[in-house]
Each structure stands twice: as C-alpha cells, then as structure tokens.
XYZ file of N, CA and C in Angstrom:
462
model
N 87.288 6.409 -19.889
C 86.667 6.642 -18.616
C 85.219 6.179 -18.698
N 84.702 5.745 -17.580
C 83.352 5.183 -17.542
C 82.282 6.218 -17.220
N 82.693 7.394 -16.717
C 81.767 8.460 -16.347
C 82.165 9.763 -17.010
N 81.163 10.599 -17.266
C 81.409 11.944 -17.777
C 80.316 12.851 -17.227
N 80.479 14.145 -17.478
C 79.479 15.121 -17.064
C 78.612 15.511 -18.246
N 77.333 15.742 -17.981
C 76.438 16.286 -18.996
C 76.622 17.801 -19.037
N 75.950 18.476 -19.961
C 76.051 19.939 -20.018
C 75.481 20.588 -18.763
N 74.634 19.848 -18.027
C 74.067 20.336 -16.763
C 74.928 19.941 -15.565
N 76.144 19.461 -15.807
C 77.105 19.041 -14.772
C 76.626 17.854 -13.947
N 75.804 17.009 -14.529
C 75.381 15.777 -13.864
C 76.253 14.633 -14.365
N 76.631 13.743 -13.428
C 77.460 12.599 -13.773
C 76.600 11.546 -14.462
N 77.135 10.971 -15.536
C 76.422 9.926 -16.270
C 77.391 8.807 -16.618
N 76.894 7.584 -16.624
C 77.725 6.456 -17.028
C 77.713 6.347 -18.548
N 78.765 5.798 -19.088
C 78.841 5.613 -20.534
C 77.740 4.665 -21.014
N 77.386 3.711 -20.182
C 76.347 2.752 -20.553
C 74.990 3.433 -20.719
N 74.717 4.475 -19.920
C 73.434 5.169 -19.968
C 73.433 6.343 -20.950
N 74.578 6.713 -21.473
C 74.700 7.883 -22.344
C 74.215 7.585 -23.753
N 73.866 8.652 -24.465
C 73.471 8.535 -25.873
C 74.392 9.406 -26.723
N 74.560 9.037 -27.955
C 75.479 9.760 -28.843
C 74.962 11.138 -29.239
N 73.693 11.412 -29.002
C 73.110 12.695 -29.381
C 73.477 13.825 -28.430
N 73.998 13.512 -27.260
C 74.308 14.520 -26.249
C 75.796 14.880 -26.262
N 76.128 15.994 -25.618
C 77.519 16.393 -25.439
C 77.927 16.063 -24.003
N 79.190 15.637 -23.846
C 79.696 15.232 -22.542
C 81.060 15.854 -22.290
N 81.410 15.944 -20.984
C 82.627 16.630 -20.582
C 83.372 15.817 -19.524
N 84.685 15.936 -19.520
C 85.524 15.238 -18.560
C 85.237 15.763 -17.156
N 85.042 14.872 -16.177
C 84.799 15.323 -14.811
C 86.002 16.015 -14.173
N 87.167 15.859 -14.746
C 88.364 16.455 -14.173
C 88.721 17.780 -14.841
N 88.941 17.765 -16.141
C 89.400 18.974 -16.837
C 88.256 19.745 -17.504
N 87.066 19.153 -17.575
C 85.860 19.758 -18.151
C 85.950 20.015 -19.652
N 86.914 19.393 -20.301
C 87.019 19.463 -21.762
C 86.049 18.460 -22.377
N 85.632 18.685 -23.635
C 84.700 17.748 -24.277
C 85.293 16.348 -24.417
N 84.440 15.347 -24.260
C 84.797 13.950 -24.482
C 83.767 13.354 -25.426
N 84.121 12.252 -26.055
C 83.171 11.577 -26.944
C 82.788 10.230 -26.352
N 81.596 9.817 -26.678
C 81.092 8.520 -26.239
C 81.485 7.485 -27.274
N 82.061 6.404 -26.802
C 82.410 5.294 -27.687
C 81.598 4.082 -27.257
N 80.750 3.635 -28.149
C 79.924 2.455 -27.908
C 79.983 1.605 -29.162
N 79.853 0.330 -28.986
C 79.864 -0.544 -30.143
C 79.726 -1.987 -29.734
N 79.831 -2.859 -30.708
C 79.688 -4.290 -30.458
C 80.961 -4.905 -29.882
N 82.109 -4.305 -30.171
C 83.379 -4.906 -29.788
C 83.979 -4.328 -28.509
N 83.573 -3.109 -28.146
C 84.172 -2.446 -26.990
C 83.115 -2.072 -25.968
N 83.518 -2.083 -24.707
C 82.642 -1.624 -23.645
C 82.427 -0.117 -23.819
N 81.228 0.359 -23.521
C 80.933 1.787 -23.625
C 81.857 2.568 -22.697
N 82.429 3.660 -23.234
C 83.307 4.519 -22.442
C 83.416 5.884 -23.109
N 83.979 6.827 -22.380
C 84.215 8.163 -22.907
C 85.704 8.324 -23.168
N 86.042 9.152 -24.158
C 87.437 9.424 -24.489
C 87.587 10.908 -24.790
N 88.728 11.461 -24.421
C 89.012 12.855 -24.713
C 89.150 13.073 -26.212
N 88.727 14.227 -26.670
C 88.942 14.595 -28.064
C 90.419 14.931 -28.280
N 91.009 15.593 -27.280
C 92.429 15.940 -27.308
C 93.055 15.412 -26.032
N 94.301 14.992 -26.106
C 94.997 14.462 -24.920
C 95.619 15.615 -24.127
N 94.768 16.384 -23.465
C 95.264 17.512 -22.679
C 95.017 17.334 -21.193
N 94.274 16.330 -20.817
C 93.898 16.133 -19.417
C 95.001 15.383 -18.678
N 95.491 15.961 -17.589
C 96.525 15.316 -16.796
C 95.998 14.154 -15.971
N 94.718 14.170 -15.635
C 94.155 13.125 -14.789
C 93.806 11.885 -15.590
N 93.274 12.066 -16.792
C 92.923 10.939 -17.650
C 93.834 10.951 -18.863
N 95.110 10.727 -18.649
C 96.053 10.853 -19.757
C 96.270 9.554 -20.510
N 95.900 8.434 -19.925
C 96.175 7.153 -20.567
C 94.907 6.614 -21.226
N 95.058 6.007 -22.395
C 93.930 5.324 -22.997
C 93.617 4.063 -22.207
N 92.374 3.644 -22.219
C 91.992 2.466 -21.456
C 91.592 1.342 -22.406
N 92.163 0.182 -22.194
C 91.834 -0.977 -23.000
C 90.511 -1.572 -22.524
N 89.944 -2.453 -23.321
C 88.736 -3.160 -22.910
C 88.983 -3.963 -21.643
N 90.180 -4.568 -21.525
C 90.526 -5.314 -20.313
C 90.458 -4.406 -19.091
N 90.989 -3.193 -19.227
C 91.012 -2.258 -18.110
C 89.602 -1.815 -17.735
N 88.785 -1.458 -18.710
C 87.412 -1.016 -18.442
C 86.596 -2.131 -17.781
N 86.683 -3.336 -18.338
C 85.940 -4.474 -17.758
C 86.460 -4.813 -16.366
N 87.769 -4.768 -16.207
C 88.376 -5.086 -14.918
C 87.927 -4.144 -13.819
N 87.836 -2.849 -14.121
C 87.378 -1.880 -13.117
C 85.955 -2.194 -12.682
N 85.092 -2.500 -13.644
C 83.701 -2.815 -13.301
C 83.608 -4.105 -12.490
N 84.395 -5.099 -12.863
C 84.394 -6.369 -12.140
C 84.898 -6.190 -10.706
N 85.956 -5.411 -10.533
C 86.481 -5.152 -9.189
C 85.473 -4.380 -8.337
N 84.773 -3.437 -8.936
C 83.745 -2.695 -8.197
C 82.647 -3.640 -7.725
N 82.206 -4.532 -8.586
C 81.176 -5.512 -8.223
C 81.666 -6.409 -7.099
N 82.909 -6.852 -7.186
C 83.492 -7.716 -6.158
C 83.487 -7.032 -4.792
N 84.010 -5.813 -4.723
C 84.090 -5.127 -3.433
C 82.704 -4.786 -2.877
N 81.780 -4.426 -3.749
C 80.419 -4.127 -3.283
C 79.749 -5.362 -2.696
N 80.051 -6.532 -3.238
C 79.470 -7.781 -2.724
C 79.894 -8.051 -1.284
N 81.000 -7.466 -0.866
C 81.485 -7.635 0.502
C 81.165 -6.433 1.393
N 80.242 -5.599 0.950
C 79.770 -4.494 1.768
C 80.554 -3.205 1.663
N 81.474 -3.109 0.729
C 82.247 -1.878 0.560
C 81.473 -0.888 -0.310
N 81.715 0.377 -0.073
C 81.196 1.433 -0.947
C 82.292 1.735 -1.959
N 81.930 1.830 -3.226
C 82.926 1.973 -4.284
C 82.570 3.147 -5.189
N 83.566 3.970 -5.475
C 83.429 5.022 -6.482
C 84.444 4.735 -7.573
N 83.965 4.643 -8.785
C 84.853 4.463 -9.929
C 85.382 5.830 -10.343
N 86.688 5.899 -10.587
C 87.326 7.089 -11.139
C 87.096 8.337 -10.287
N 87.085 8.202 -8.972
C 86.872 9.337 -8.069
C 88.094 10.247 -8.071
N 87.886 11.535 -8.238
C 88.990 12.493 -8.249
C 89.385 12.849 -6.817
N 90.684 12.816 -6.540
C 91.225 13.154 -5.225
C 91.960 14.492 -5.337
N 91.315 15.590 -4.960
C 91.945 16.896 -5.144
C 93.258 17.060 -4.381
N 93.384 16.427 -3.212
C 94.600 16.557 -2.411
C 95.841 16.032 -3.105
N 95.685 15.010 -3.933
C 96.827 14.435 -4.647
C 96.734 14.657 -6.156
N 95.610 15.246 -6.600
C 95.353 15.464 -8.030
C 95.464 14.150 -8.802
N 94.899 13.089 -8.196
C 94.923 11.766 -8.806
C 93.506 11.214 -8.886
N 93.354 10.215 -9.716
C 92.077 9.550 -9.901
C 92.341 8.047 -9.931
N 92.248 7.368 -8.758
C 92.441 5.914 -8.783
C 91.315 5.252 -9.577
N 91.571 4.074 -10.074
C 90.524 3.356 -10.797
C 89.294 3.168 -9.916
N 89.517 2.798 -8.658
C 88.426 2.668 -7.691
C 88.858 3.302 -6.377
N 87.929 3.990 -5.741
C 88.118 4.447 -4.369
C 87.146 3.622 -3.549
N 87.685 2.780 -2.685
C 86.887 1.797 -1.952
C 86.829 2.190 -0.482
N 85.603 2.300 0.045
C 85.433 2.490 1.481
C 85.046 1.140 2.053
N 85.961 0.549 2.791
C 85.759 -0.782 3.356
C 84.746 -0.730 4.497
N 84.167 -1.869 4.871
C 83.178 -1.875 5.964
C 83.692 -1.254 7.264
N 85.015 -1.288 7.514
C 85.569 -0.657 8.723
C 85.837 0.839 8.514
N 85.347 1.404 7.405
C 85.446 2.821 7.025
C 86.807 3.227 6.464
N 87.779 2.317 6.405
C 89.079 2.640 5.822
C 88.905 2.889 4.325
N 89.602 3.902 3.810
C 89.580 4.196 2.382
C 90.784 3.547 1.708
N 90.539 2.994 0.536
C 91.556 2.281 -0.220
C 91.544 2.781 -1.658
N 92.700 3.216 -2.149
C 92.855 3.561 -3.562
C 93.265 2.286 -4.284
N 92.454 1.847 -5.217
C 92.742 0.606 -5.934
C 93.083 0.941 -7.383
N 94.211 0.447 -7.828
C 94.648 0.622 -9.214
C 94.692 -0.726 -9.906
N 94.001 -0.815 -11.040
C 94.078 -2.002 -11.882
C 95.011 -1.635 -13.026
N 96.266 -2.012 -12.912
C 97.300 -1.564 -13.829
C 97.501 -2.583 -14.949
N 97.076 -2.217 -16.131
C 97.206 -3.116 -17.286
C 98.373 -2.728 -18.183
N 98.661 -1.442 -18.273
C 99.705 -0.965 -19.174
C 101.051 -0.907 -18.459
N 102.130 -0.999 -19.214
C 103.450 -0.848 -18.605
C 103.553 0.513 -17.914
N 104.302 0.550 -16.841
C 104.445 1.761 -16.046
C 105.886 1.840 -15.554
N 106.492 3.004 -15.691
C 107.867 3.137 -15.211
C 107.877 3.119 -13.687
N 108.991 2.715 -13.146
C 109.156 2.681 -11.698
C 108.969 4.074 -11.115
N 109.467 5.079 -11.786
C 109.333 6.460 -11.318
C 107.862 6.879 -11.239
N 107.071 6.570 -12.263
C 105.644 6.929 -12.247
C 104.899 6.163 -11.163
N 105.234 4.905 -11.009
C 104.582 4.104 -9.976
C 104.875 4.686 -8.597
N 106.117 5.043 -8.346
C 106.487 5.610 -7.052
C 105.793 6.952 -6.820
N 105.687 7.771 -7.852
C 105.023 9.071 -7.730
C 103.540 8.888 -7.391
N 102.876 7.986 -8.087
C 101.457 7.746 -7.817
C 101.266 7.164 -6.426
N 102.125 6.261 -6.047
C 102.052 5.645 -4.727
C 102.259 6.702 -3.630
N 103.234 7.577 -3.833
C 103.499 8.662 -2.882
C 102.290 9.591 -2.762
N 101.627 9.850 -3.875
C 100.439 10.705 -3.861
C 99.345 10.136 -2.977
N 99.115 8.840 -3.052
C 98.112 8.207 -2.195
C 98.551 8.251 -0.728
N 99.824 7.962 -0.494
C 100.360 7.972 0.867
C 100.230 9.373 1.486
N 100.532 10.403 0.697
C 100.513 11.780 1.198
C 99.129 12.241 1.642
N 98.066 11.662 1.077
C 96.711 12.023 1.507
C 96.122 10.981 2.450
N 96.968 10.072 2.938
C 96.546 9.123 3.962
C 95.743 7.942 3.480
N 95.895 7.575 2.208
C 95.145 6.442 1.667
C 95.995 5.184 1.615
N 95.385 4.072 1.976
C 95.988 2.770 1.703
C 95.841 2.549 0.200
N 96.679 1.715 -0.370
C 96.597 1.464 -1.807
C 96.755 -0.016 -2.098
N 96.147 -0.418 -3.193
C 96.257 -1.790 -3.664
C 96.411 -1.727 -5.172
N 97.430 -2.395 -5.679
C 97.681 -2.465 -7.113
C 97.391 -3.884 -7.570
N 96.534 -4.013 -8.562
C 96.249 -5.307 -9.177
C 96.774 -5.230 -10.600
N 97.545 -6.225 -10.981
C 98.231 -6.197 -12.265
C 97.470 -6.981 -13.315
N 97.284 -6.380 -14.471
C 96.618 -7.032 -15.587
C 97.545 -8.003 -16.301
N 96.998 -8.684 -17.282
C 97.746 -9.718 -18.005
C 99.010 -9.222 -18.682
N 98.975 -8.023 -19.243
C 100.115 -7.527 -20.020
C 101.031 -6.612 -19.237
N 100.870 -6.545 -17.924
C 101.652 -5.607 -17.126
C 103.113 -6.027 -17.047
N 103.975 -5.044 -17.198
C 105.402 -5.225 -16.964
C 105.897 -3.940 -16.329
N 106.573 -4.046 -15.220
C 107.194 -2.904 -14.580
C 108.519 -2.665 -15.289
N 108.771 -1.432 -15.712
C 109.988 -1.150 -16.463
C 110.922 -0.241 -15.681
N 112.196 -0.555 -15.721
C 113.238 0.306 -15.171
C 114.114 0.662 -16.352
N 114.102 1.939 -16.720
C 114.783 2.327 -17.953
C 114.026 1.674 -19.094
N 114.681 0.959 -19.950
C 114.028 0.224 -21.015
C 113.899 -1.249 -20.699
N 114.375 -1.632 -19.505
C 114.433 -3.038 -19.140
C 113.196 -3.449 -18.341
N 112.592 -4.555 -18.718
C 111.450 -5.076 -17.970
C 111.949 -5.807 -16.739
N 111.272 -5.545 -15.622
C 111.594 -6.278 -14.402
C 110.309 -6.903 -13.888
N 110.393 -7.733 -12.906
C 109.232 -8.459 -12.407
C 108.200 -7.558 -11.779
N 107.093 -8.140 -11.442
C 106.012 -7.434 -10.773
C 106.413 -7.155 -9.333
N 105.553 -6.444 -8.632
C 105.834 -6.083 -7.243
C 104.653 -6.445 -6.381
N 104.865 -6.387 -5.086
C 103.793 -6.666 -4.133
C 103.502 -5.408 -3.353
C-alpha cells in the first residue's frame, strides 16, 4: 500500500515516511512496515496477513501502475484518491476517480491472477454502492475459471 497512518492518525505516503516511525494500516489499524530501497518503490506492508482490505501483496508493477494512472487522470482534471476505503462495500479500489462531470469511478489495476468468482464479487460490490468501474489489466494478468486460464474481459 502507498499510504499508512501515523501514530497521530495522520495519513502519510510511503515516499515521505521514515523508518524511524511506526505506521498503521488505514483499514484495519494493525501495524505495517515501511519498505524502501533501491530496487522497489516505497510502500507499506502488513506485518501479519490479517487485513481483509489489503490482503494481496503488491508488485512493483502494481505500485508504479497505480501512481501512473493517478497522474494520468489528474492531468485530465479528475480528482484521484489512491487506495480510498469504501465503507459501503468494504472495498478499497486502487484508485477512486472523480471525473470532471462529478461521476465517481472505481479503477482497478489488476496485475495478479484473479478467479472469476472474486472478480464478480468485487464488481458487484462497486455496483451495489453505485460506482462505475474500470479494470485495467497488467502484463501478467490471467482470468482463471477453476484451474483453467481464460482470456481477458472487457
């Protein structure tokens, strides 16, 4: 994740964070660690995999892709929140985009394989709270049905 909470409950980006401080997940409030280095983009990771909202590890492709998509949409006048929590659906899209016409869009940059059942559940969650959705597929994405890979979707 690119954002975490400080001990004072202030949101901070991984890029601005320092290793000397303690940080917490904005969703489950459990401790997270800052990962920074020469090979990976700065990000936070859970110490234990107990958070239902941030349950998947994020690759460098995914972290960079989210930032690039945010920059793209902002260049066209959209307001963008990275990793915004949606209490109505208990989901956290990669980006929540408010388009210039005020329409809200849940944007998912899907890099990891995802079962059809999980995709449908996440899609239904966005639909149930009245959000339009857009899925952008990363290089290694494969939609799986059972153990069988099937093509991408639109």
